[in-house]
Amino acid sequence: MIFPCSDFRHAVMTPAILLMSEYLMRCPILSGRDIAIGSFLCSLVLSVFRQSEKFCPEAIVFIRTLLMAATGRKPASSEESQIYHLMELKPLGNLLCIHNHVNEISPLNFFLLMDMPDDSSFFSTDNFRASVLATMIDTLRGFVDSYNKFSSFPEIFLPISSLLLELAQQDNLPGALRDKSKDVAQLINKKAVEHHTLRQPLQMRRQKPVPLKLLNPKFEENYVKGRDYDPDRERAERRKLRKLLKQEAKGAARELRKDNHFILEVKEKERALREEERVEKYGKARAFLQEQEHAFKSGQLGKGRKRRR
């Protein structure tokens, strides 16, 4: 892989994985070409998730659907309600049912198959069906090896194991494909038994009952209010010092408040004195101007001066 597959989010791999999952889940299977493309996408998903060990339910359900199509079984109502309502898959019919005996399984060239038209006669041959089933079983084995540590392994793969055993009982199935089906089914059953053995039923936590702590009240016969009866003298001394410190802090804060009030009163008196002086000066200036105005209007302002010729 060019890009890392184990990152939680990646600018390239995350959209690619989501796109492949959407293809497997949303695209309907209408022809053998769709089956080939889906099996190729499953192999790509396996190569990606094998490193990160993430779970891809779309690929598992797609493989299970192809195996059901190969066995001719239809999904039950419970399976439809749990899984298949999430996928837009139409009944595959006889697209993967092998009708005649196949002697040899040849590997598929997926790039060549993608260029073929949907109505190509090659997709209706038993050789193609056997090759696709062999490829899907190999891919399924890869998923089994990757997910064998999951605690839900039996619930995921045991239904597929029953499909593989049912597929192996077909008469026209090639011997190599039958052996592959049985081997993968046995591997799934073995891993499922191991998981079932390791599972333990839920139990309540075992814990001894803790008795309630009884505290007998302590009385002082000659009790004196304000006296510290703590037997630890150092702790009592520290408590006393903290109390004195708190009292001193309160006293200092009280003195600071008094000083602030005194300073504010002095400043207020100075401001009132300045305001009084300003008002007095303003009154004197106003009285002088009024006197000058009255003298000017009454003609007394220029009296006693000589007239100019």
PDB file of C-alpha atoms in Angstrom:
ATOM      1  CA  MET A   1       0.000   0.000   0.000  1.00  0.00           C
ATOM      2  CA  ILE A   2       1.229   3.468  -0.883  1.00  0.00           C
ATOM      3  CA  PHE A   3      -0.847   5.167   1.818  1.00  0.00           C
ATOM      4  CA  PRO A   4      -1.110   3.993   5.448  1.00  0.00           C
ATOM      5  CA  CYS A   5      -4.156   1.861   6.218  1.00  0.00           C
ATOM      6  CA  SER A   6      -4.019   1.931  10.014  1.00  0.00           C
ATOM      7  CA  ASP A   7      -4.653   5.675  10.451  1.00  0.00           C
ATOM      8  CA  PHE A   8      -7.871   6.632  12.159  1.00  0.00           C
ATOM      9  CA  ARG A   9      -8.558   9.209   9.439  1.00  0.00           C
ATOM     10  CA  HIS A  10      -6.654   9.647   6.213  1.00  0.00           C
ATOM     11  CA  ALA A  11      -7.228  12.069   3.364  1.00  0.00           C
ATOM     12  CA  VAL A  12      -7.050   9.299   0.741  1.00  0.00           C
ATOM     13  CA  MET A  13      -7.748   5.949   2.406  1.00  0.00           C
ATOM     14  CA  THR A  14     -10.798   6.955   4.446  1.00  0.00           C
ATOM     15  CA  PRO A  15     -12.848   8.174   1.421  1.00  0.00           C
ATOM     16  CA  ALA A  16     -11.682   5.156  -0.597  1.00  0.00           C
ATOM     17  CA  ILE A  17     -12.802   2.720   2.119  1.00  0.00           C
ATOM     18  CA  LEU A  18     -16.153   4.462   2.476  1.00  0.00           C
ATOM     19  CA  LEU A  19     -16.669   4.368  -1.285  1.00  0.00           C
ATOM     20  CA  MET A  20     -15.887   0.643  -1.525  1.00  0.00           C
ATOM     21  CA  SER A  21     -18.201  -0.087   1.400  1.00  0.00           C
ATOM     22  CA  GLU A  22     -20.992   1.890  -0.255  1.00  0.00           C
ATOM     23  CA  TYR A  23     -20.482  -0.047  -3.489  1.00  0.00           C
ATOM     24  CA  LEU A  24     -20.731  -3.361  -1.650  1.00  0.00           C
ATOM     25  CA  MET A  25     -23.793  -2.265   0.286  1.00  0.00           C
ATOM     26  CA  ARG A  26     -25.790  -0.185  -2.198  1.00  0.00           C
ATOM     27  CA  CYS A  27     -25.096  -1.490  -5.693  1.00  0.00           C
ATOM     28  CA  PRO A  28     -27.538  -4.249  -6.724  1.00  0.00           C
ATOM     29  CA  ILE A  29     -26.168  -7.492  -8.172  1.00  0.00           C
ATOM     30  CA  LEU A  30     -27.773  -8.069 -11.548  1.00  0.00           C
ATOM     31  CA  SER A  31     -25.163 -10.025 -13.504  1.00  0.00           C
ATOM     32  CA  GLY A  32     -22.014 -12.080 -13.208  1.00  0.00           C
ATOM     33  CA  ARG A  33     -19.949  -8.987 -13.912  1.00  0.00           C
ATOM     34  CA  ASP A  34     -21.380  -7.368 -10.760  1.00  0.00           C
ATOM     35  CA  ILE A  35     -20.375 -10.464  -8.787  1.00  0.00           C
ATOM     36  CA  ALA A  36     -16.823 -10.285 -10.143  1.00  0.00           C
ATOM     37  CA  ILE A  37     -16.531  -6.586  -9.303  1.00  0.00           C
ATOM     38  CA  GLY A  38     -17.909  -7.187  -5.812  1.00  0.00           C
ATOM     39  CA  SER A  39     -15.465 -10.028  -5.145  1.00  0.00           C
ATOM     40  CA  PHE A  40     -12.610  -7.812  -6.328  1.00  0.00           C
ATOM     41  CA  LEU A  41     -13.742  -5.056  -3.947  1.00  0.00           C
ATOM     42  CA  CYS A  42     -13.884  -7.581  -1.098  1.00  0.00           C
ATOM     43  CA  SER A  43     -10.275  -8.564  -1.765  1.00  0.00           C
ATOM     44  CA  LEU A  44      -9.287  -4.881  -1.778  1.00  0.00           C
ATOM     45  CA  VAL A  45     -11.120  -4.299   1.500  1.00  0.00           C
ATOM     46  CA  LEU A  46      -9.344  -7.302   3.005  1.00  0.00           C
ATOM     47  CA  SER A  47      -5.932  -5.956   2.008  1.00  0.00           C
ATOM     48  CA  VAL A  48      -6.799  -2.633   3.653  1.00  0.00           C
ATOM     49  CA  PHE A  49      -8.397  -3.919   6.863  1.00  0.00           C
ATOM     50  CA  ARG A  50      -5.840  -6.670   7.417  1.00  0.00           C
ATOM     51  CA  GLN A  51      -3.351  -4.076   8.658  1.00  0.00           C
ATOM     52  CA  SER A  52      -5.721  -1.951  10.717  1.00  0.00           C
ATOM     53  CA  GLU A  53      -7.844  -4.902  12.003  1.00  0.00           C
ATOM     54  CA  LYS A  54     -11.016  -2.869  11.590  1.00  0.00           C
ATOM     55  CA  PHE A  55     -14.344  -4.574  11.045  1.00  0.00           C
ATOM     56  CA  CYS A  56     -16.048  -4.261   7.653  1.00  0.00           C
ATOM     57  CA  PRO A  57     -19.586  -5.693   7.842  1.00  0.00           C
ATOM     58  CA  GLU A  58     -20.339  -4.834   4.199  1.00  0.00           C
ATOM     59  CA  ALA A  59     -17.747  -7.282   2.863  1.00  0.00           C
ATOM     60  CA  ILE A  60     -18.842 -10.046   5.260  1.00  0.00           C
ATOM     61  CA  VAL A  61     -22.494  -9.652   4.300  1.00  0.00           C
ATOM     62  CA  PHE A  62     -21.601  -9.562   0.604  1.00  0.00           C
ATOM     63  CA  ILE A  63     -19.665 -12.838   0.871  1.00  0.00           C
ATOM     64  CA  ARG A  64     -22.484 -14.389   2.847  1.00  0.00           C
ATOM     65  CA  THR A  65     -24.981 -13.300   0.200  1.00  0.00           C
ATOM     66  CA  LEU A  66     -22.920 -14.895  -2.568  1.00  0.00           C
ATOM     67  CA  LEU A  67     -22.655 -18.144  -0.620  1.00  0.00           C
ATOM     68  CA  MET A  68     -26.417 -18.146  -0.120  1.00  0.00           C
ATOM     69  CA  ALA A  69     -26.835 -17.622  -3.854  1.00  0.00           C
ATOM     70  CA  ALA A  70     -24.481 -20.546  -4.530  1.00  0.00           C
ATOM     71  CA  THR A  71     -26.469 -22.837  -2.237  1.00  0.00           C
ATOM     72  CA  GLY A  72     -29.821 -21.613  -3.529  1.00  0.00           C
ATOM     73  CA  ARG A  73     -31.011 -20.624  -0.054  1.00  0.00           C
ATOM     74  CA  LYS A  74     -33.091 -17.518   0.526  1.00  0.00           C
ATOM     75  CA  PRO A  75     -32.504 -15.271   3.552  1.00  0.00           C
ATOM     76  CA  ALA A  76     -34.829 -15.877   6.453  1.00  0.00           C
ATOM     77  CA  SER A  77     -37.064 -13.192   7.868  1.00  0.00           C
ATOM     78  CA  SER A  78     -34.870 -12.700  10.945  1.00  0.00           C
ATOM     79  CA  GLU A  79     -31.814 -12.183   8.765  1.00  0.00           C
ATOM     80  CA  GLU A  80     -33.693  -9.721   6.613  1.00  0.00           C
ATOM     81  CA  SER A  81     -34.710  -7.705   9.650  1.00  0.00           C
ATOM     82  CA  GLN A  82     -31.207  -7.634  11.139  1.00  0.00           C
ATOM     83  CA  ILE A  83     -28.810  -7.328   8.220  1.00  0.00           C
ATOM     84  CA  TYR A  84     -30.340  -7.314   4.810  1.00  0.00           C
ATOM     85  CA  HIS A  85     -32.542  -4.270   5.289  1.00  0.00           C
ATOM     86  CA  LEU A  86     -29.311  -2.240   5.240  1.00  0.00           C
ATOM     87  CA  MET A  87     -28.305  -3.517   1.798  1.00  0.00           C
ATOM     88  CA  GLU A  88     -29.948  -3.003  -1.551  1.00  0.00           C
ATOM     89  CA  LEU A  89     -29.404  -6.558  -2.813  1.00  0.00           C
ATOM     90  CA  LYS A  90     -31.879  -8.235  -5.090  1.00  0.00           C
ATOM     91  CA  PRO A  91     -32.303 -12.026  -5.175  1.00  0.00           C
ATOM     92  CA  LEU A  92     -29.403 -13.435  -7.153  1.00  0.00           C
ATOM     93  CA  GLY A  93     -31.293 -16.391  -8.535  1.00  0.00           C
ATOM     94  CA  ASN A  94     -29.032 -18.974 -10.180  1.00  0.00           C
ATOM     95  CA  LEU A  95     -26.096 -16.689 -10.902  1.00  0.00           C
ATOM     96  CA  LEU A  96     -23.698 -18.825  -8.819  1.00  0.00           C
ATOM     97  CA  CYS A  97     -25.340 -22.256  -8.843  1.00  0.00           C
ATOM     98  CA  ILE A  98     -23.066 -24.839 -10.490  1.00  0.00           C
ATOM     99  CA  HIS A  99     -25.156 -27.130 -12.705  1.00  0.00           C
ATOM    100  CA  ASN A 100     -22.456 -29.236 -14.392  1.00  0.00           C
ATOM    101  CA  HIS A 101     -19.321 -30.881 -13.126  1.00  0.00           C
ATOM    102  CA  VAL A 102     -16.209 -28.673 -13.191  1.00  0.00           C
ATOM    103  CA  ASN A 103     -12.833 -30.354 -13.395  1.00  0.00           C
ATOM    104  CA  GLU A 104     -10.462 -27.423 -12.984  1.00  0.00           C
ATOM    105  CA  ILE A 105     -10.602 -24.023 -11.320  1.00  0.00           C
ATOM    106  CA  SER A 106      -8.759 -21.302 -13.190  1.00  0.00           C
ATOM    107  CA  PRO A 107      -7.766 -17.992 -11.586  1.00  0.00           C
ATOM    108  CA  LEU A 108      -9.753 -14.944 -12.621  1.00  0.00           C
ATOM    109  CA  ASN A 109      -8.352 -11.859 -14.294  1.00  0.00           C
ATOM    110  CA  PHE A 110     -10.543  -9.174 -12.757  1.00  0.00           C
ATOM    111  CA  PHE A 111      -9.267  -6.412 -15.018  1.00  0.00           C
ATOM    112  CA  LEU A 112     -10.263  -8.454 -18.052  1.00  0.00           C
ATOM    113  CA  LEU A 113     -13.647  -9.284 -16.535  1.00  0.00           C
ATOM    114  CA  MET A 114     -14.418  -5.618 -15.871  1.00  0.00           C
ATOM    115  CA  ASP A 115     -14.009  -4.825 -19.566  1.00  0.00           C
ATOM    116  CA  MET A 116     -16.503  -7.516 -20.588  1.00  0.00           C
ATOM    117  CA  PRO A 117     -20.154  -6.572 -21.180  1.00  0.00           C
ATOM    118  CA  ASP A 118     -22.823  -7.620 -18.713  1.00  0.00           C
ATOM    119  CA  ASP A 119     -24.435 -10.057 -21.151  1.00  0.00           C
ATOM    120  CA  SER A 120     -21.207 -11.916 -21.919  1.00  0.00           C
ATOM    121  CA  SER A 121     -21.635 -15.686 -22.117  1.00  0.00           C
ATOM    122  CA  PHE A 122     -18.564 -16.245 -19.936  1.00  0.00           C
ATOM    123  CA  PHE A 123     -20.453 -15.074 -16.833  1.00  0.00           C
ATOM    124  CA  SER A 124     -23.004 -17.861 -17.259  1.00  0.00           C
ATOM    125  CA  THR A 125     -20.431 -20.672 -17.364  1.00  0.00           C
ATOM    126  CA  ASP A 126     -19.791 -23.024 -14.462  1.00  0.00           C
ATOM    127  CA  ASN A 127     -16.044 -22.373 -14.668  1.00  0.00           C
ATOM    128  CA  PHE A 128     -16.630 -18.705 -13.865  1.00  0.00           C
ATOM    129  CA  ARG A 129     -18.924 -19.587 -10.963  1.00  0.00           C
ATOM    130  CA  ALA A 130     -16.444 -22.056  -9.497  1.00  0.00           C
ATOM    131  CA  SER A 131     -13.583 -19.567  -9.867  1.00  0.00           C
ATOM    132  CA  VAL A 132     -15.591 -16.811  -8.184  1.00  0.00           C
ATOM    133  CA  LEU A 133     -16.538 -19.114  -5.319  1.00  0.00           C
ATOM    134  CA  ALA A 134     -12.909 -20.143  -4.864  1.00  0.00           C
ATOM    135  CA  THR A 135     -11.846 -16.495  -4.786  1.00  0.00           C
ATOM    136  CA  MET A 136     -14.558 -15.598  -2.281  1.00  0.00           C
ATOM    137  CA  ILE A 137     -13.646 -18.513  -0.004  1.00  0.00           C
ATOM    138  CA  ASP A 138      -9.994 -17.423  -0.044  1.00  0.00           C
ATOM    139  CA  THR A 139     -11.079 -13.886   0.816  1.00  0.00           C
ATOM    140  CA  LEU A 140     -13.316 -15.238   3.564  1.00  0.00           C
ATOM    141  CA  ARG A 141     -10.392 -17.137   5.049  1.00  0.00           C
ATOM    142  CA  GLY A 142      -8.432 -13.887   5.141  1.00  0.00           C
ATOM    143  CA  PHE A 143     -11.258 -12.207   7.053  1.00  0.00           C
ATOM    144  CA  VAL A 144     -11.409 -15.161   9.463  1.00  0.00           C
ATOM    145  CA  ASP A 145      -7.688 -14.860  10.173  1.00  0.00           C
ATOM    146  CA  SER A 146      -7.994 -11.095  10.647  1.00  0.00           C
ATOM    147  CA  TYR A 147     -11.051 -11.156  12.923  1.00  0.00           C
ATOM    148  CA  ASN A 148     -10.267 -14.256  14.993  1.00  0.00           C
ATOM    149  CA  LYS A 149      -9.574 -12.083  18.059  1.00  0.00           C
ATOM    150  CA  PHE A 150     -12.993 -10.445  18.047  1.00  0.00           C
ATOM    151  CA  SER A 151     -15.211 -11.455  20.951  1.00  0.00           C
ATOM    152  CA  SER A 152     -18.193 -11.552  18.565  1.00  0.00           C
ATOM    153  CA  PHE A 153     -16.429 -13.953  16.185  1.00  0.00           C
ATOM    154  CA  PRO A 154     -18.954 -16.827  16.625  1.00  0.00           C
ATOM    155  CA  GLU A 155     -21.948 -14.600  15.924  1.00  0.00           C
ATOM    156  CA  ILE A 156     -20.293 -13.212  12.778  1.00  0.00           C
ATOM    157  CA  PHE A 157     -18.925 -16.355  11.140  1.00  0.00           C
ATOM    158  CA  LEU A 158     -20.954 -19.334  12.383  1.00  0.00           C
ATOM    159  CA  PRO A 159     -23.834 -18.642   9.934  1.00  0.00           C
ATOM    160  CA  ILE A 160     -21.249 -18.547   7.149  1.00  0.00           C
ATOM    161  CA  SER A 161     -19.790 -21.858   8.352  1.00  0.00           C
ATOM    162  CA  SER A 162     -23.146 -23.569   7.906  1.00  0.00           C
ATOM    163  CA  LEU A 163     -23.358 -22.146   4.376  1.00  0.00           C
ATOM    164  CA  LEU A 164     -19.892 -23.501   3.563  1.00  0.00           C
ATOM    165  CA  LEU A 165     -20.820 -26.981   4.781  1.00  0.00           C
ATOM    166  CA  GLU A 166     -24.007 -26.862   2.752  1.00  0.00           C
ATOM    167  CA  LEU A 167     -22.026 -25.748  -0.288  1.00  0.00           C
ATOM    168  CA  ALA A 168     -19.542 -28.600   0.159  1.00  0.00           C
ATOM    169  CA  GLN A 169     -22.364 -31.152  -0.118  1.00  0.00           C
ATOM    170  CA  GLN A 170     -23.192 -30.226  -3.716  1.00  0.00           C
ATOM    171  CA  ASP A 171     -22.413 -32.945  -6.241  1.00  0.00           C
ATOM    172  CA  ASN A 172     -21.106 -30.789  -9.080  1.00  0.00           C
ATOM    173  CA  LEU A 173     -18.682 -28.864  -6.898  1.00  0.00           C
ATOM    174  CA  PRO A 174     -14.981 -29.360  -7.781  1.00  0.00           C
ATOM    175  CA  GLY A 175     -12.925 -31.319  -5.283  1.00  0.00           C
ATOM    176  CA  ALA A 176     -10.510 -28.470  -4.577  1.00  0.00           C
ATOM    177  CA  LEU A 177     -13.384 -26.079  -3.909  1.00  0.00           C
ATOM    178  CA  ARG A 178     -15.082 -28.636  -1.661  1.00  0.00           C
ATOM    179  CA  ASP A 179     -11.888 -29.070   0.350  1.00  0.00           C
ATOM    180  CA  LYS A 180     -11.502 -25.295   0.694  1.00  0.00           C
ATOM    181  CA  SER A 181     -15.055 -24.950   1.927  1.00  0.00           C
ATOM    182  CA  LYS A 182     -14.624 -27.682   4.515  1.00  0.00           C
ATOM    183  CA  ASP A 183     -11.280 -26.314   5.709  1.00  0.00           C
ATOM    184  CA  VAL A 184     -12.641 -22.800   6.218  1.00  0.00           C
ATOM    185  CA  ALA A 185     -15.765 -24.162   7.927  1.00  0.00           C
ATOM    186  CA  GLN A 186     -13.640 -26.270  10.278  1.00  0.00           C
ATOM    187  CA  LEU A 187     -11.425 -23.268  11.024  1.00  0.00           C
ATOM    188  CA  ILE A 188     -14.466 -21.135  11.843  1.00  0.00           C
ATOM    189  CA  ASN A 189     -15.927 -23.823  14.097  1.00  0.00           C
ATOM    190  CA  LYS A 190     -12.601 -24.281  15.868  1.00  0.00           C
ATOM    191  CA  LYS A 191     -12.219 -20.563  16.563  1.00  0.00           C
ATOM    192  CA  ALA A 192     -15.846 -20.332  17.659  1.00  0.00           C
ATOM    193  CA  VAL A 193     -15.370 -23.175  20.142  1.00  0.00           C
ATOM    194  CA  GLU A 194     -12.320 -21.406  21.559  1.00  0.00           C
ATOM    195  CA  HIS A 195     -14.302 -18.204  22.018  1.00  0.00           C
ATOM    196  CA  HIS A 196     -17.198 -20.063  23.631  1.00  0.00           C
ATOM    197  CA  THR A 197     -14.763 -21.751  26.011  1.00  0.00           C
ATOM    198  CA  LEU A 198     -13.251 -18.446  27.081  1.00  0.00           C
ATOM    199  CA  ARG A 199     -16.606 -16.848  27.721  1.00  0.00           C
ATOM    200  CA  GLN A 200     -17.755 -16.679  31.310  1.00  0.00           C
ATOM    201  CA  PRO A 201     -21.278 -15.967  32.531  1.00  0.00           C
ATOM    202  CA  LEU A 202     -21.907 -12.650  34.163  1.00  0.00           C
ATOM    203  CA  GLN A 203     -21.488 -12.733  37.915  1.00  0.00           C
ATOM    204  CA  MET A 204     -21.930 -10.235  40.639  1.00  0.00           C
ATOM    205  CA  ARG A 205     -18.751  -8.946  42.186  1.00  0.00           C
ATOM    206  CA  ARG A 206     -17.805 -10.917  45.236  1.00  0.00           C
ATOM    207  CA  GLN A 207     -17.108  -8.622  48.137  1.00  0.00           C
ATOM    208  CA  LYS A 208     -17.223  -9.211  51.844  1.00  0.00           C
ATOM    209  CA  PRO A 209     -19.770  -7.112  53.697  1.00  0.00           C
ATOM    210  CA  VAL A 210     -18.114  -4.184  55.407  1.00  0.00           C
ATOM    211  CA  PRO A 211     -19.505  -3.512  58.901  1.00  0.00           C
ATOM    212  CA  LEU A 212     -20.545  -0.006  59.748  1.00  0.00           C
ATOM    213  CA  LYS A 213     -18.028   1.922  61.770  1.00  0.00           C
ATOM    214  CA  LEU A 214     -19.365   2.723  65.234  1.00  0.00           C
ATOM    215  CA  LEU A 215     -18.249   5.983  66.800  1.00  0.00           C
ATOM    216  CA  ASN A 216     -18.839   6.330  70.524  1.00  0.00           C
ATOM    217  CA  PRO A 217     -19.472   9.914  71.611  1.00  0.00           C
ATOM    218  CA  LYS A 218     -16.760  11.550  73.695  1.00  0.00           C
ATOM    219  CA  PHE A 219     -17.723  13.810  76.591  1.00  0.00           C
ATOM    220  CA  GLU A 220     -15.581  16.224  78.583  1.00  0.00           C
ATOM    221  CA  GLU A 221     -16.510  16.414  82.243  1.00  0.00           C
ATOM    222  CA  ASN A 222     -15.080  19.865  82.947  1.00  0.00           C
ATOM    223  CA  TYR A 223     -15.755  21.468  79.577  1.00  0.00           C
ATOM    224  CA  VAL A 224     -14.543  25.034  79.093  1.00  0.00           C
ATOM    225  CA  LYS A 225     -15.890  26.985  76.144  1.00  0.00           C
ATOM    226  CA  GLY A 226     -13.190  28.149  73.756  1.00  0.00           C
ATOM    227  CA  ARG A 227     -10.596  25.655  74.898  1.00  0.00           C
ATOM    228  CA  ASP A 228      -9.104  23.227  72.397  1.00  0.00           C
ATOM    229  CA  TYR A 229      -9.239  19.630  73.624  1.00  0.00           C
ATOM    230  CA  ASP A 230      -7.318  18.142  70.704  1.00  0.00           C
ATOM    231  CA  PRO A 231      -4.778  15.613  72.073  1.00  0.00           C
ATOM    232  CA  ASP A 232      -2.357  16.479  69.260  1.00  0.00           C
ATOM    233  CA  ARG A 233      -0.769  19.666  70.577  1.00  0.00           C
ATOM    234  CA  GLU A 234       1.024  20.506  67.339  1.00  0.00           C
ATOM    235  CA  ARG A 235      -2.210  20.337  65.394  1.00  0.00           C
ATOM    236  CA  ALA A 236      -3.950  22.414  68.056  1.00  0.00           C
ATOM    237  CA  GLU A 237      -1.145  24.989  67.896  1.00  0.00           C
ATOM    238  CA  ARG A 238      -1.410  25.164  64.108  1.00  0.00           C
ATOM    239  CA  ARG A 239      -5.154  25.634  64.376  1.00  0.00           C
ATOM    240  CA  LYS A 240      -4.612  28.405  66.911  1.00  0.00           C
ATOM    241  CA  LEU A 241      -2.080  30.148  64.678  1.00  0.00           C
ATOM    242  CA  ARG A 242      -4.430  29.911  61.699  1.00  0.00           C
ATOM    243  CA  LYS A 243      -7.181  31.455  63.805  1.00  0.00           C
ATOM    244  CA  LEU A 244      -4.912  34.304  64.899  1.00  0.00           C
ATOM    245  CA  LEU A 245      -3.792  34.846  61.325  1.00  0.00           C
ATOM    246  CA  LYS A 246      -7.398  35.014  60.193  1.00  0.00           C
ATOM    247  CA  GLN A 247      -8.224  37.528  62.920  1.00  0.00           C
ATOM    248  CA  GLU A 248      -5.230  39.673  62.021  1.00  0.00           C
ATOM    249  CA  ALA A 249      -6.228  39.574  58.364  1.00  0.00           C
ATOM    250  CA  LYS A 250      -9.734  40.697  59.263  1.00  0.00           C
ATOM    251  CA  GLY A 251      -8.332  43.499  61.449  1.00  0.00           C
ATOM    252  CA  ALA A 252      -5.992  44.667  58.697  1.00  0.00           C
ATOM    253  CA  ALA A 253      -8.850  44.680  56.195  1.00  0.00           C
ATOM    254  CA  ARG A 254     -10.974  46.667  58.643  1.00  0.00           C
ATOM    255  CA  GLU A 255      -8.214  49.252  59.137  1.00  0.00           C
ATOM    256  CA  LEU A 256      -7.757  49.546  55.387  1.00  0.00           C
ATOM    257  CA  ARG A 257     -11.457  50.201  54.966  1.00  0.00           C
ATOM    258  CA  LYS A 258     -11.316  52.911  57.643  1.00  0.00           C
ATOM    259  CA  ASP A 259      -8.323  54.532  55.948  1.00  0.00           C
ATOM    260  CA  ASN A 260     -10.115  54.482  52.622  1.00  0.00           C
ATOM    261  CA  HIS A 261     -13.177  56.135  54.138  1.00  0.00           C
ATOM    262  CA  PHE A 262     -11.009  58.824  55.770  1.00  0.00           C
ATOM    263  CA  ILE A 263      -9.153  59.536  52.525  1.00  0.00           C
ATOM    264  CA  LEU A 264     -12.445  59.786  50.662  1.00  0.00           C
ATOM    265  CA  GLU A 265     -13.810  62.240  53.233  1.00  0.00           C
ATOM    266  CA  VAL A 266     -10.698  64.438  52.976  1.00  0.00           C
ATOM    267  CA  LYS A 267     -10.867  64.424  49.197  1.00  0.00           C
ATOM    268  CA  GLU A 268     -14.565  65.275  49.325  1.00  0.00           C
ATOM    269  CA  LYS A 269     -13.899  68.247  51.630  1.00  0.00           C
ATOM    270  CA  GLU A 270     -11.136  69.529  49.356  1.00  0.00           C
ATOM    271  CA  ARG A 271     -13.388  69.195  46.337  1.00  0.00           C
ATOM    272  CA  ALA A 272     -16.219  71.050  48.127  1.00  0.00           C
ATOM    273  CA  LEU A 273     -13.805  73.848  49.112  1.00  0.00           C
ATOM    274  CA  ARG A 274     -12.574  74.223  45.543  1.00  0.00           C
ATOM    275  CA  GLU A 275     -16.144  74.278  44.295  1.00  0.00           C
ATOM    276  CA  GLU A 276     -17.048  76.977  46.826  1.00  0.00           C
ATOM    277  CA  GLU A 277     -14.085  79.131  45.777  1.00  0.00           C
ATOM    278  CA  ARG A 278     -15.004  78.714  42.135  1.00  0.00           C
ATOM    279  CA  VAL A 279     -18.611  79.728  42.805  1.00  0.00           C
ATOM    280  CA  GLU A 280     -17.450  82.775  44.762  1.00  0.00           C
ATOM    281  CA  LYS A 281     -15.127  83.919  41.958  1.00  0.00           C
ATOM    282  CA  TYR A 282     -17.864  83.363  39.428  1.00  0.00           C
ATOM    283  CA  GLY A 283     -20.284  85.456  41.523  1.00  0.00           C
ATOM    284  CA  LYS A 284     -17.828  88.327  41.856  1.00  0.00           C
ATOM    285  CA  ALA A 285     -17.117  88.354  38.130  1.00  0.00           C
ATOM    286  CA  ARG A 286     -20.821  88.254  37.319  1.00  0.00           C
ATOM    287  CA  ALA A 287     -21.565  91.119  39.741  1.00  0.00           C
ATOM    288  CA  PHE A 288     -18.808  93.241  38.200  1.00  0.00           C
ATOM    289  CA  LEU A 289     -20.108  92.639  34.697  1.00  0.00           C
ATOM    290  CA  GLN A 290     -23.660  93.479  35.738  1.00  0.00           C
ATOM    291  CA  GLU A 291     -22.445  96.721  37.352  1.00  0.00           C
ATOM    292  CA  GLN A 292     -20.589  97.688  34.186  1.00  0.00           C
ATOM    293  CA  GLU A 293     -23.621  96.917  32.063  1.00  0.00           C
ATOM    294  CA  HIS A 294     -25.856  99.048  34.290  1.00  0.00           C
ATOM    295  CA  ALA A 295     -23.418 101.962  34.173  1.00  0.00           C
ATOM    296  CA  PHE A 296     -23.201 101.746  30.391  1.00  0.00           C
ATOM    297  CA  LYS A 297     -26.938 101.762  29.966  1.00  0.00           C
ATOM    298  CA  SER A 298     -27.477 104.669  32.387  1.00  0.00           C
ATOM    299  CA  GLY A 299     -24.797 106.813  30.745  1.00  0.00           C
ATOM    300  CA  GLN A 300     -22.579 106.991  33.760  1.00  0.00           C
ATOM    301  CA  LEU A 301     -19.764 105.023  32.203  1.00  0.00           C
ATOM    302  CA  GLY A 302     -18.158 108.033  30.342  1.00  0.00           C
ATOM    303  CA  LYS A 303     -19.274 110.869  32.668  1.00  0.00           C
ATOM    304  CA  GLY A 304     -16.654 113.486  33.554  1.00  0.00           C
ATOM    305  CA  ARG A 305     -14.609 113.096  30.362  1.00  0.00           C
ATOM    306  CA  LYS A 306     -14.011 116.002  27.968  1.00  0.00           C
ATOM    307  CA  ARG A 307     -15.829 116.013  24.702  1.00  0.00           C
ATOM    308  CA  ARG A 308     -13.793 115.774  21.601  1.00  0.00           C
ATOM    309  CA  ARG A 309     -14.167 118.392  18.922  1.00  0.00           C
TER     310      ARG A 309
END
